[in-house]
mmCIF file of C-alpha atoms in Angstrom:
data_model
loop_
_atom_site.group_PDB
_atom_site.id
_atom_site.type_symbol
_atom_site.label_atom_id
_atom_site.label_comp_id
_atom_site.label_asym_id
_atom_site.label_seq_id
_atom_site.Cartn_x
_atom_site.Cartn_y
_atom_site.Cartn_z
ATOM 1 C CA ASP A 40 8.594 -62.502 7.353
ATOM 2 C CA LYS A 41 7.195 -61.621 3.484
ATOM 3 C CA SER A 42 3.966 -62.912 4.176
ATOM 4 C CA GLU A 43 3.590 -59.785 7.085
ATOM 5 C CA ASP A 44 4.510 -57.271 4.550
ATOM 6 C CA ALA A 45 2.655 -58.201 1.836
ATOM 7 C CA GLY A 46 -0.482 -57.001 3.466
ATOM 8 C CA HIS A 47 0.563 -53.527 3.494
ATOM 9 C CA LEU A 48 1.114 -53.524 -0.481
ATOM 10 C CA ASN A 49 -2.867 -53.166 -0.382
ATOM 11 C CA ALA A 50 -2.964 -50.258 2.200
ATOM 12 C CA TYR A 51 -6.148 -48.251 1.824
ATOM 13 C CA PHE A 52 -5.286 -44.299 2.238
ATOM 14 C CA LEU A 53 -7.887 -42.035 3.874
ATOM 15 C CA PRO A 54 -8.697 -38.941 1.419
ATOM 16 C CA GLU A 55 -7.519 -35.579 2.428
ATOM 17 C CA VAL A 56 -9.836 -33.967 4.621
ATOM 18 C CA VAL A 57 -10.610 -30.335 3.406
ATOM 19 C CA TYR A 58 -12.955 -28.195 6.148
ATOM 20 C CA GLU A 59 -14.745 -25.242 4.902
ATOM 21 C CA LYS A 60 -13.757 -21.953 6.542
ATOM 22 C CA LYS A 61 -16.527 -20.764 8.998
ATOM 23 C CA LYS A 62 -17.752 -17.132 8.643
ATOM 24 C CA THR A 63 -17.063 -15.634 11.977
ATOM 25 C CA GLU A 64 -19.823 -13.897 13.302
ATOM 26 C CA LEU A 65 -20.123 -10.597 14.343
ATOM 27 C CA ASP A 66 -20.140 -9.310 18.088
ATOM 28 C CA THR A 67 -23.284 -8.144 18.902
ATOM 29 C CA LEU A 68 -22.371 -4.818 19.453
ATOM 30 C CA PHE A 69 -20.828 -4.697 15.795
ATOM 31 C CA GLU A 70 -23.737 -2.144 14.391
ATOM 32 C CA GLU A 71 -23.375 0.058 17.257
ATOM 33 C CA ALA A 72 -20.192 0.464 17.002
ATOM 34 C CA SER A 73 -20.049 1.209 13.540
ATOM 35 C CA GLU A 74 -22.707 3.473 14.136
ATOM 36 C CA TYR A 75 -20.366 5.161 16.634
ATOM 37 C CA ILE A 76 -17.470 5.167 14.639
ATOM 38 C CA ARG A 77 -19.323 6.467 11.620
ATOM 39 C CA LYS A 78 -20.801 9.479 14.243
ATOM 40 C CA GLU A 79 -17.158 10.547 15.996
ATOM 41 C CA LYS A 80 -14.754 10.008 13.206
ATOM 42 C CA ASP A 81 -11.869 10.323 15.734
ATOM 43 C CA ASP A 82 -9.057 8.004 16.259
ATOM 44 C CA VAL A 83 -10.767 4.504 17.213
ATOM 45 C CA SER A 84 -8.904 2.571 19.870
ATOM 46 C CA VAL A 85 -9.762 -0.679 21.986
ATOM 47 C CA GLY A 86 -9.610 1.842 25.130
ATOM 48 C CA ALA A 87 -12.414 4.063 23.600
ATOM 49 C CA LEU A 88 -14.563 0.984 22.655
ATOM 50 C CA GLN A 89 -13.607 -0.546 26.139
ATOM 51 C CA LYS A 90 -14.865 3.406 27.930
ATOM 52 C CA ARG A 91 -17.917 3.781 25.197
ATOM 53 C CA PHE A 92 -19.781 0.003 25.726
ATOM 54 C CA ALA A 93 -18.180 -0.842 29.060
ATOM 55 C CA ILE A 94 -16.829 -4.149 27.758
ATOM 56 C CA GLY A 95 -13.255 -5.868 28.595
ATOM 57 C CA HIS A 96 -10.126 -5.434 26.697
ATOM 58 C CA ASN A 97 -10.694 -8.840 24.882
ATOM 59 C CA ARG A 98 -13.718 -8.239 23.556
ATOM 60 C CA ALA A 99 -12.941 -4.817 22.256
ATOM 61 C CA THR A 100 -9.958 -5.952 20.600
ATOM 62 C CA ARG A 101 -12.200 -8.725 18.896
ATOM 63 C CA LEU A 102 -14.572 -6.061 18.154
ATOM 64 C CA LEU A 103 -11.842 -3.503 16.614
ATOM 65 C CA GLU A 104 -10.444 -6.373 14.267
ATOM 66 C CA GLN A 105 -13.609 -7.390 13.228
ATOM 67 C CA LEU A 106 -14.569 -3.458 12.329
ATOM 68 C CA LYS A 107 -11.246 -3.517 10.165
ATOM 69 C CA SER A 108 -11.911 -6.481 8.298
ATOM 70 C CA GLU A 109 -15.118 -5.295 7.266
ATOM 71 C CA GLY A 110 -13.858 -1.957 6.394
ATOM 72 C CA VAL A 111 -15.554 0.317 8.977
ATOM 73 C CA ILE A 112 -11.987 1.625 9.842
ATOM 74 C CA THR A 113 -8.838 1.375 8.592
ATOM 75 C CA ASP A 114 -5.782 0.098 9.853
ATOM 76 C CA GLU A 115 -4.690 3.482 11.552
ATOM 77 C CA GLY A 116 -8.022 3.475 13.448
ATOM 78 C CA LYS A 117 -9.522 5.952 11.500
ATOM 79 C CA GLY A 118 -13.429 5.863 10.310
ATOM 80 C CA LYS A 119 -13.518 4.957 6.464
ATOM 81 C CA ASN A 120 -15.440 8.024 5.994
ATOM 82 C CA SER A 121 -12.878 10.578 7.690
#
């Protein structure tokens, strides 16, 4: 029994894997949406983006999150330069 356990004494431990965080690619409408927000300076919502760009709810939500994360709009949904 001891001979079976002896092999585990020299076990090789794999190094920790570190993944680099991928930069999220911006939506193809990002620049156009940024311009729209700068011109309108009104409250920006998922519904407004859906209507203006004829896109679905999920894409409009992602676009709104990208606009927030890039500092184009504030958390309150207003253009940064309002």
